[in-house]
Short mmCIF file of C-alpha atoms and ligand atoms in Angstrom, two decimals:
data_model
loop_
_atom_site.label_atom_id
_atom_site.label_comp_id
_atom_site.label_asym_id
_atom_site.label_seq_id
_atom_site.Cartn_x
_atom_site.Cartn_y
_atom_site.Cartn_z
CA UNK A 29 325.22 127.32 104.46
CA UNK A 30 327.42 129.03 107.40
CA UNK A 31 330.30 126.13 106.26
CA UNK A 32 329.85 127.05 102.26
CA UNK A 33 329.75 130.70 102.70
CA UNK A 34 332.80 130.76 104.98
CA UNK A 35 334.87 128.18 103.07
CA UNK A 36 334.22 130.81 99.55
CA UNK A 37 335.36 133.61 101.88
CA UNK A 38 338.92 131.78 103.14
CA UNK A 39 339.61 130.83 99.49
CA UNK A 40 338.84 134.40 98.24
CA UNK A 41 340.97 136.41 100.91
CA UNK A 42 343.64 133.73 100.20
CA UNK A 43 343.72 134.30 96.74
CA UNK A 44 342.84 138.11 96.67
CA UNK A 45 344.24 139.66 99.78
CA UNK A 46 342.34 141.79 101.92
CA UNK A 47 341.00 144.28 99.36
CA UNK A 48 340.50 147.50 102.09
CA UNK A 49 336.92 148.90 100.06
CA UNK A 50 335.92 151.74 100.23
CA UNK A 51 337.80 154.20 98.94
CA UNK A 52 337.27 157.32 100.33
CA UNK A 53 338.44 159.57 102.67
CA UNK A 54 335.44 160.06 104.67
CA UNK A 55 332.17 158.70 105.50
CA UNK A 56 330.46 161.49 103.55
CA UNK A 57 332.65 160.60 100.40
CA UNK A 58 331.50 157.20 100.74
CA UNK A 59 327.82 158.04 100.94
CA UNK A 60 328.26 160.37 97.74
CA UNK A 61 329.78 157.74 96.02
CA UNK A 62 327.43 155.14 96.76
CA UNK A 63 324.78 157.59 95.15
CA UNK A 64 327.03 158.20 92.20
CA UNK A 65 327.78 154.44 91.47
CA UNK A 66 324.75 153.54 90.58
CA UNK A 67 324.32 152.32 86.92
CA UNK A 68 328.11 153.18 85.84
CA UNK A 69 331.36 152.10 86.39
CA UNK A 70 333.13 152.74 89.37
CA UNK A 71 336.45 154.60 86.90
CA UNK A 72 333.57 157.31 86.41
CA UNK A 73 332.44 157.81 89.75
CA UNK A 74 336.42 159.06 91.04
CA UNK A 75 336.13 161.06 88.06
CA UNK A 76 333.12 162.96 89.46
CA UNK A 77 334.13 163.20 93.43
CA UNK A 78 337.94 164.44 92.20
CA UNK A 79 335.82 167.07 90.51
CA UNK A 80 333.61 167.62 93.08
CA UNK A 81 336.59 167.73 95.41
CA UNK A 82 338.12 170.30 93.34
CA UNK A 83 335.52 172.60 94.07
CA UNK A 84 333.85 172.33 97.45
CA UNK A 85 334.92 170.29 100.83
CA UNK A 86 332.51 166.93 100.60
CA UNK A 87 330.46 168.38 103.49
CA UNK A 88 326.71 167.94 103.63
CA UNK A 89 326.61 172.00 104.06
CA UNK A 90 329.01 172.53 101.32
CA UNK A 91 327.16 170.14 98.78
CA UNK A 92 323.30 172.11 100.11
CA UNK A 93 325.10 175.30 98.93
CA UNK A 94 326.03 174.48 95.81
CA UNK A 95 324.05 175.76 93.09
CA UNK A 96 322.31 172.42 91.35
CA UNK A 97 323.65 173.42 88.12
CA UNK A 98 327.35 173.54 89.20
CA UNK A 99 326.24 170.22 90.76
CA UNK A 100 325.13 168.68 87.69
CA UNK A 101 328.25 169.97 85.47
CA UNK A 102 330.99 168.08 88.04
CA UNK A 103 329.09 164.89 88.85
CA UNK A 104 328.45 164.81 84.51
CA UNK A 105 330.97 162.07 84.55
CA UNK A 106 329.30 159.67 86.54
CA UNK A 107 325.99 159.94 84.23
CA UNK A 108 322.20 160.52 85.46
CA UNK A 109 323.81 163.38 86.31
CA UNK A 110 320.27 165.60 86.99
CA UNK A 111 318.74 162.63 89.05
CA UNK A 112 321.96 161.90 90.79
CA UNK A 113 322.45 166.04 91.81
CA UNK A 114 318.80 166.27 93.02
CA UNK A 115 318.78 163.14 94.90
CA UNK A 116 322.76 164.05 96.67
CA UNK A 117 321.25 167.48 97.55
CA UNK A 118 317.98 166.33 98.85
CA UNK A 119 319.91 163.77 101.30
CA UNK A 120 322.17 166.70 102.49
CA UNK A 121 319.70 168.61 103.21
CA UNK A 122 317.39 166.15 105.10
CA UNK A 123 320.97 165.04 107.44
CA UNK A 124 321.25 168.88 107.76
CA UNK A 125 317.87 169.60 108.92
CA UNK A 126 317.51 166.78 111.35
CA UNK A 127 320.57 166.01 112.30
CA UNK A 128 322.61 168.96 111.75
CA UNK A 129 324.59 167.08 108.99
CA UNK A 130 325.98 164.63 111.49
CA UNK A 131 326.33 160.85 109.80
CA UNK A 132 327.15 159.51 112.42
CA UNK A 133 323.53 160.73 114.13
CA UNK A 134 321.94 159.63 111.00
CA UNK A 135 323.34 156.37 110.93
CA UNK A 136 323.34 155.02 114.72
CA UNK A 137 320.35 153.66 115.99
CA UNK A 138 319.16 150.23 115.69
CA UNK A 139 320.22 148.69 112.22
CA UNK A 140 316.60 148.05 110.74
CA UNK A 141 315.19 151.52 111.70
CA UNK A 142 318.06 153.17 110.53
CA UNK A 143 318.23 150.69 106.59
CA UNK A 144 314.53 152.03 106.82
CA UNK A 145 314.84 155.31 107.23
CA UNK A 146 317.48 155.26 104.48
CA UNK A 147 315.10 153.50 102.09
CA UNK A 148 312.64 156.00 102.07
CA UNK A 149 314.69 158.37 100.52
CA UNK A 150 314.67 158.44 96.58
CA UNK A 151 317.41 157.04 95.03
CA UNK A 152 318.40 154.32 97.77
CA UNK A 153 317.58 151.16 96.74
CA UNK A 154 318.80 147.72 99.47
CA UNK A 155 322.36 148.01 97.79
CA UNK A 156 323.02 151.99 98.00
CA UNK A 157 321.57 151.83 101.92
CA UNK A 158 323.80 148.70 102.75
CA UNK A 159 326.27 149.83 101.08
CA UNK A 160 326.23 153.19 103.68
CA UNK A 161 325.56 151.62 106.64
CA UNK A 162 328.24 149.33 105.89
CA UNK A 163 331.35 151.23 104.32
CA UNK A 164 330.36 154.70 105.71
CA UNK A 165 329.04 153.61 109.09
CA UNK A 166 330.54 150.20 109.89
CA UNK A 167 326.79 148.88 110.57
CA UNK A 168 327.36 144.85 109.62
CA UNK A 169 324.34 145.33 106.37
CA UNK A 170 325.25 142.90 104.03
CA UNK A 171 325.55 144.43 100.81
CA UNK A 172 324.27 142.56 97.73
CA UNK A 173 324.70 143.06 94.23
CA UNK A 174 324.35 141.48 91.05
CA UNK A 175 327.83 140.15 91.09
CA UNK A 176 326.66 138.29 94.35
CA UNK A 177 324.12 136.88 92.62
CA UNK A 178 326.02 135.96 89.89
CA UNK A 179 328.53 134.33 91.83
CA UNK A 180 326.08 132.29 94.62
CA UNK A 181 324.10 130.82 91.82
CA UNK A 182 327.10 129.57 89.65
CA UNK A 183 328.22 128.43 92.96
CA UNK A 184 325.41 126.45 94.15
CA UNK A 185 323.92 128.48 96.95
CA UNK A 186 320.74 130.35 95.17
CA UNK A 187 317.94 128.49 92.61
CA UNK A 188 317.60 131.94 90.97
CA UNK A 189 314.28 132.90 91.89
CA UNK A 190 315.20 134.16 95.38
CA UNK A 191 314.86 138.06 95.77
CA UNK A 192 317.69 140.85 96.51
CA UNK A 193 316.30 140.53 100.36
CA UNK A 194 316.34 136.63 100.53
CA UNK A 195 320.12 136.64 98.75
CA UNK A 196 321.07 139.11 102.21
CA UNK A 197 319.51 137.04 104.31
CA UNK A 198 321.72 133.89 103.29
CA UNK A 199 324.66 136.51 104.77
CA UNK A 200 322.75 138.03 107.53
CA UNK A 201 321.18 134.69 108.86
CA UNK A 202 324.56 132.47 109.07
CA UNK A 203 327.20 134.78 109.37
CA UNK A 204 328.24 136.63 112.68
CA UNK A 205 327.54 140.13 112.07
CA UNK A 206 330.55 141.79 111.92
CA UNK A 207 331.21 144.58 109.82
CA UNK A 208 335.01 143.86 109.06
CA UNK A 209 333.93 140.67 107.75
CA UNK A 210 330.57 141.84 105.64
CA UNK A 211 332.82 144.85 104.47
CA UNK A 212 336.09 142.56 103.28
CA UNK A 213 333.10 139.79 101.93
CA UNK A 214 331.49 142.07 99.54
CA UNK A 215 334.89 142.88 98.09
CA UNK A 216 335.92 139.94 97.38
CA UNK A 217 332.77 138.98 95.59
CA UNK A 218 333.38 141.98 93.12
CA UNK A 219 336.68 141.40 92.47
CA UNK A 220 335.98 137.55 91.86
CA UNK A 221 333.36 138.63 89.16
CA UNK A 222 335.43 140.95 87.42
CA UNK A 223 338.31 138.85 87.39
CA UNK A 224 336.85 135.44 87.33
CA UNK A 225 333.37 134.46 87.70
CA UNK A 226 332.66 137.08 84.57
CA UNK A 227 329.72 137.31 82.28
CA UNK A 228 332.23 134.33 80.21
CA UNK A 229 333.86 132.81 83.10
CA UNK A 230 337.27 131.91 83.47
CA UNK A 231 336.92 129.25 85.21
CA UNK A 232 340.24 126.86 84.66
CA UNK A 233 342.09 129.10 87.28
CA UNK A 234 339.13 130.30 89.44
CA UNK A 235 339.76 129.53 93.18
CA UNK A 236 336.48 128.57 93.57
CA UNK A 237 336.34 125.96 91.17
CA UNK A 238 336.96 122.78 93.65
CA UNK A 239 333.78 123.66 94.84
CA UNK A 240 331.50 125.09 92.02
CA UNK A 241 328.02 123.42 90.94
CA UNK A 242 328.89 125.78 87.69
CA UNK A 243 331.73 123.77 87.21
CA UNK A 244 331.15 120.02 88.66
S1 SF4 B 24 334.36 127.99 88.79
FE1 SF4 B 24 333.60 129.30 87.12
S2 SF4 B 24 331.40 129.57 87.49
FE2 SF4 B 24 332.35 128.79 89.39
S3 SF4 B 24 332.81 130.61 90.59
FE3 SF4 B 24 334.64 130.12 89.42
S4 SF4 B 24 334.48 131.32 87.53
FE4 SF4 B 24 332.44 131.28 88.48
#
């Protein structure tokens, strides 16, 4: 598994690049985007935190202050814009009440506790608390999406009955837990669905195709 998962990695970076996710220019931003991502595309989201931006610093204090309406009315782009407002202001004000809105105290701490503590709140889901302990913290979570599902079981690698914590554990069991690598990993699995391994594939001039049960 360690060999397969490694060997899709090399041909990925060699034919991508390194990709440098996330984009954002703080760990806050990141966690606020990781809320707002959810269910819409990602064009949407940098609509919503440029108008967000506009308005208030992206400080946990700053986004507790804001009145949920005003809330609702900037993030409107990224849609589920009521859930998405209530659940943003409910995190910033837990990380301001017991930890004085300091990430980095929210987020250190041993790696379960911490991915457990962050599922409890409503609105994180495995993907929206790796994807925080991994692009806003640099905690080595594996994130796992449905493009990485996708892409292992055209591949080979999944029957399609394992679960979203079974697909992670393929990562977090035979890779070396380093966050550079999970971070530029995860990457490259998005942008080899979007540009290749697609609902249709395109798979005459996938890089992955020497090697895919999809395509053997
Ligand atoms: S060869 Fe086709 S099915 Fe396999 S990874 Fe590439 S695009 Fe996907």
């Amino acid at each position: 598994m360690k060999n397969s998962l490694m060997f899709m990695y090399h041909r990925l970076v060699r034919h991508f690049g390194p990709l440098h996710w996330w984009p954002a220019d703080s760990p806050f931003e990141v966690v606020i985007g990781a809320f707002l991502t959810q269910n819409t595309a990602w064009r949407n989201v940098e609509q919503a935190i440029a108008a967000l931006k506009q308005h208030i610093p992206l400080t946990p204090a700053a986004l507790c202050a804001l009145p949920k309406e005003t809330l609702e009315a900037l993030i409107r782009p990224a849609g589920f814009f009521r859930q998405k407002a209530q659940r943003l202001q409910l995190f910033a004000q837990v990380l301001q009440e017991r930890y004085q809105g300091d990430l980095d105290a929210m987020l250190s701490g041993p790696l379960p506790r911490v991915r457990q503590e962050l599922l409890a709140f409503k609105g994180i889901g495995p993907e929206t608390a790796d994807s925080i302990l991994l692009y806003a913290a640099q905690r080595p979570s594996f994130v796992v999406d449905a493009y990485t599902r996708r892409l292992l079981q055209r591949y080979g690698l999944l029957r399609g009955i394992e679960n979203h914590e079974e697909i992670r554990a393929l990562f977090m069991d035979h890779l070396p837990h380093q966050a550079a690598l999970f971070n530029e990993f995860h990457a490259l699995v998005v942008e080899q669905c979007k540009t290749f391994c697609r609902k249709r594939p395109l798979c005459e001039s996938c890089p992955l195709q020497s090697r895919c049960a999809a395509r053997l």
